[in-house]
Structure formats: structure tokens, C-alpha cells
């Protein structure tokens, strides 16, 4: 009887910033001939089903399990922590049962699980199915998470009461020269080092060393220094990104029936394409694209500060205002007349767009972003400089890298007033510094493109990953 083919199961945390890159990897692995099962929650599965191209590849299947929340729970915006808690309580047994039941007719021979779902790795170990971890944040923040025990031991976490948030931290090797307290992941802003979220993420990150490998959605050259540190403890680390670009290239070369990734967030919210003719009518590099990702929430005062800042800066803006962007779902309330007027004249508001397409539009000159890793890598790929307003988690680190290490943007972390918004937007849109940031980001975009070109590091790492999955499957 012929040996069973390698069958890889991928399991992301059911949030867009995790599902989206892991789904891209799943498609890439499928295009490269592996049997693939993509497992997610029923709620996410329903949203993804809106993407028509998903079910048509032979050897690619979706499975779903309940997340334990009531059907009408929003699971997004400010309420995603309830989702994470509910998952923790629910999913171990269900995941285990599913893995066992998937043994016939083709058993799962390898799992690629989200690094923030350590139970999934435990199940893999229990069933003796090899586990590779995917971290959907970048290497720079992963390394800071990895150093949390050192930071605690050195007395750098928790922060001393009344401390200077601009002081440099010393216990993240390689970042001593530029990483300030305020740039550490937001989970480090705790009163006690025993804080449960801090401990959970630190311990999930430390456990990465136990698994068969670690995957990042980045290009090797972008994060070379951090990767060298990471590989000193996790030697089998693959950089296979940007997955968007790899997927498009593979799709072209295989003439695949699955079609290209239709958008950066298939089926998540309905994309409003009315902004595309609006963008077409604008001059090159004249528009600030504004989006805070899929989870960030703003209070009404913050929304109004951003709005005034954008209305008063000298530039046009395209702003994604998700239906659940506001902290309190009281609608936008009355918008002051001057804002409504300014928006009519120089703004375009939408609920959701195909971000990859927008960032690639010639009219877009800068991106006001919350600095999520997917948004960061998409902006770098598109060669668009950034104004960063990080909200939480890894975004704090990403925005520091954008402003200080890669020098492709500015960081307005912890500040949200109309004057700063306007000043920073202008700094990235016009003048010598803006030119320099633009040159830098175009340079990085080329560097990242070389990683995904034939013979580039991401292609080599992808080949290695596939060889390793095959070897682990024997
Ligand atoms: N995104 C999108 N349309 C929008 C806003 C965001 O497709 O209008 C996508 C964006 O391209 C990115 C993802 O949503 O792939 C957001 O992921 P990120 O890691 O940047 O932030 P998160 O949502 O996880 O905070």
C-alpha cells in the first residue's frame, strides 16, 4: 500500500491578523502539493466562506470547531479578549478529538499552529504529531516577548512608579540603543510581574524552543539582526514572507485554480470599492490612507482628535472607519460642522477596503496606521511610509522599528491630539525628511521583493519548510 501523503493542519487564533497570513501559507503549501486542512472556528469559517476561491482546490479542506461564544457575540473590536478566554476554556478537547478523527483516511502528519495557542502544541505532543509554530507578529516584537523573563529578572518589568517612559531598556539584546520603556509590548505595562496576560504570552513564547520550527511572515533581510538572536534559541526559524507576494507569484507560475488572494482580508467585512474611483481622481502621492486594522477601538474624543488633525493637515485622506471602531457603539454621534465640511472637500470615508490594493494605488502617499504586523509588512511591500499610532501588543515595538530602525515613518505613540496628528502627517508627506523616508521605504520594498523572487531567501525557506514537513511526515 502506498504511504500516506504529508498532510498538514493549520490552526490560527481566530482573529483576522492571525487568520489572514496563516490562510495565505495554507494556500501556498497547497499550491506546492501538500494536503492541507485549515482549521478555524465556525464563526471565522462562515466569514471566510464569502471568499469564493477557497473551496475549489483538490487536497485543501476547511474544518471548524465552535468557539464557545453565543452566536450574536461580536468577537471583534474591544470584545476580542472574551473570545480568547472562551477559546482557552473550550478548545483543547475539541481540537484533540478532531485531530484524532482526521486520522482516517489520511492522518494529519504535521501541524502548524499559532504561537499564541500553546494548548494546540500540547495536543500535538500528546498525539505525537509534530508541531511547527507560526508567529503572526514580526521577529522584532517576538524577540522582545522572548526577553520578558530577562526584563523581569533585571527589575525592568514592572516599570518603577512614576518612571520616565522614554528611558532605554537594557535587557533586550540588540535593542539597547533605541528601545524605550514605552516601546515594549503593551502587556509589559503591568503593576505586577505575575500579571496573567504577561505570564501567558511570555510562557507561550518561551515554549517556542520546544517545537520543530518557527515561521515568520517576513523577509530575511528586513529583520536580520533580530533573527540572529532568535536563531540562537530557535535554530529552525523560517522567514517565508511577505506571503501575499509569494502567493501571487506562485499563482501566476502554476496558473492555479484557487485564484490569487482576492484581497488582504478575504470575506472579513464587505469591501467598499467606491473609494477606488475617488483615489483614481487624486494626484500621485497626495492621499493619506488611514486605517487602524481590525481590532483597535477609539474613544469618541480620540476619533475627533484624529478627524481634526486630518481635516487641518494640508492633505486629502481616505479613512477606514470600521462599524465597530468606536469604543462605545453609540454611532459617530453628531459630527461637528467644520469636520463634515472638510471631509466633503478632501476626505473619503469607508467601512473597509482591500488594503493591499489601496496601498498599491499611486495616489497614496502615506499610511496612518496602528502598526499591526500585517499592515506594516503590506506598507513596506508597497513602499509607503507610515505615521504610527500603535494601540497595543506588538504594535508598540513595530512602530519603534518603523521610526528609528528602518526610518520609514514617524511614531506618535501614546499621544493623540490634533496638532500632533497634523504635524506628523505633514512630516511624512512633504519636505526633505519625507523624501528620505520615502527613499528608505522604497529601498526596503525592493529588498523584500528580492526575498520573494526566484532564488530569494523566502523561496529557499519555503522549500526548506516543505522538505521538513515531508521529512516529519515519514
Ligand atoms: N485590512 C483590510 N482592509 C481594511 C483594513 C485592514 O484588508 O480596511 C487588513 C490589512 O490588510 C491587514 C489586516 O486587515 O492584513 C490587519 O492586520 P494587522 O496585523 O495590521 O492588524 P490587526 O487587525 O491584527 O490589529
Short mmCIF file of C-alpha atoms and ligand atoms in Angstrom, two decimals, residues 15-18 20-21 24 136 244 263-266 268-269 271 289-296 320 322 350-356 359 367 369-376 378 392 394-395, ligand 1:
data_model
loop_
_atom_site.label_atom_id
_atom_site.label_comp_id
_atom_site.label_asym_id
_atom_site.label_seq_id
_atom_site.Cartn_x
_atom_site.Cartn_y
_atom_site.Cartn_z
CA UNK A 15 -8.63 36.95 14.63
CA UNK A 16 -8.09 38.47 11.21
CA UNK A 17 -4.43 39.42 11.77
CA UNK A 18 -3.72 35.73 12.50
CA UNK A 20 -5.10 36.04 7.10
CA UNK A 21 -1.35 35.21 6.97
CA UNK A 24 -2.02 32.50 2.80
CA UNK A 136 2.00 36.28 13.06
CA UNK A 244 0.97 37.94 -0.16
CA UNK A 263 -7.86 40.70 -1.02
CA UNK A 264 -5.79 41.21 2.11
CA UNK A 265 -8.71 40.04 4.25
CA UNK A 266 -10.95 37.70 2.28
CA UNK A 268 -13.95 39.61 6.66
CA UNK A 269 -16.03 42.71 6.08
CA UNK A 271 -15.11 45.79 0.92
CA UNK A 289 -4.57 56.38 3.83
CA UNK A 290 -5.83 55.90 7.40
CA UNK A 291 -6.67 52.54 8.95
CA UNK A 292 -6.28 51.08 12.42
CA UNK A 293 -6.66 47.42 11.48
CA UNK A 294 -9.36 45.01 12.57
CA UNK A 295 -9.30 45.27 16.38
CA UNK A 296 -8.28 48.76 17.50
CA UNK A 320 -11.37 53.26 7.05
CA UNK A 322 -14.98 50.08 10.69
CA UNK A 350 -15.26 53.89 4.01
CA UNK A 351 -16.02 50.96 6.30
CA UNK A 352 -13.48 48.50 4.88
CA UNK A 353 -11.24 48.29 1.82
CA UNK A 354 -8.89 45.89 0.11
CA UNK A 355 -5.87 47.34 1.87
CA UNK A 356 -3.31 45.75 -0.41
CA UNK A 359 -1.61 50.75 -0.55
CA UNK A 367 -0.30 55.42 5.74
CA UNK A 369 -1.60 53.08 10.85
CA UNK A 370 -1.90 51.28 14.18
CA UNK A 371 1.27 49.35 13.19
CA UNK A 372 -0.15 45.82 13.21
CA UNK A 373 2.40 43.47 11.69
CA UNK A 374 0.32 42.67 8.59
CA UNK A 375 -0.27 46.34 7.89
CA UNK A 376 3.42 47.07 8.45
CA UNK A 378 1.99 45.37 3.48
CA UNK A 392 -1.39 47.60 21.85
CA UNK A 394 3.48 44.14 19.35
CA UNK A 395 2.41 47.39 17.66
N1 LIG B 1 -7.34 45.33 6.33
C1 LIG B 1 -8.11 45.30 5.18
N2 LIG B 1 -8.98 46.31 4.97
C2 LIG B 1 -9.11 47.36 5.80
C3 LIG B 1 -8.31 47.39 6.97
C4 LIG B 1 -7.43 46.36 7.19
O1 LIG B 1 -7.99 44.38 4.37
O2 LIG B 1 -9.94 48.23 5.51
C5 LIG B 1 -6.42 44.19 6.57
C6 LIG B 1 -4.99 44.58 6.39
O3 LIG B 1 -4.65 44.50 5.03
C7 LIG B 1 -4.26 43.58 7.26
C8 LIG B 1 -5.29 43.23 8.33
O4 LIG B 1 -6.53 43.78 7.90
O5 LIG B 1 -3.92 42.44 6.51
C9 LIG B 1 -4.97 43.84 9.68
O6 LIG B 1 -3.93 43.12 10.25
P1 LIG B 1 -2.88 43.84 11.20
O7 LIG B 1 -1.90 42.80 11.64
O8 LIG B 1 -2.31 45.02 10.53
O9 LIG B 1 -3.74 44.38 12.38
P2 LIG B 1 -4.83 43.73 13.37
O10 LIG B 1 -6.12 43.80 12.67
O11 LIG B 1 -4.39 42.31 13.66
O12 LIG B 1 -4.76 44.62 14.56
#
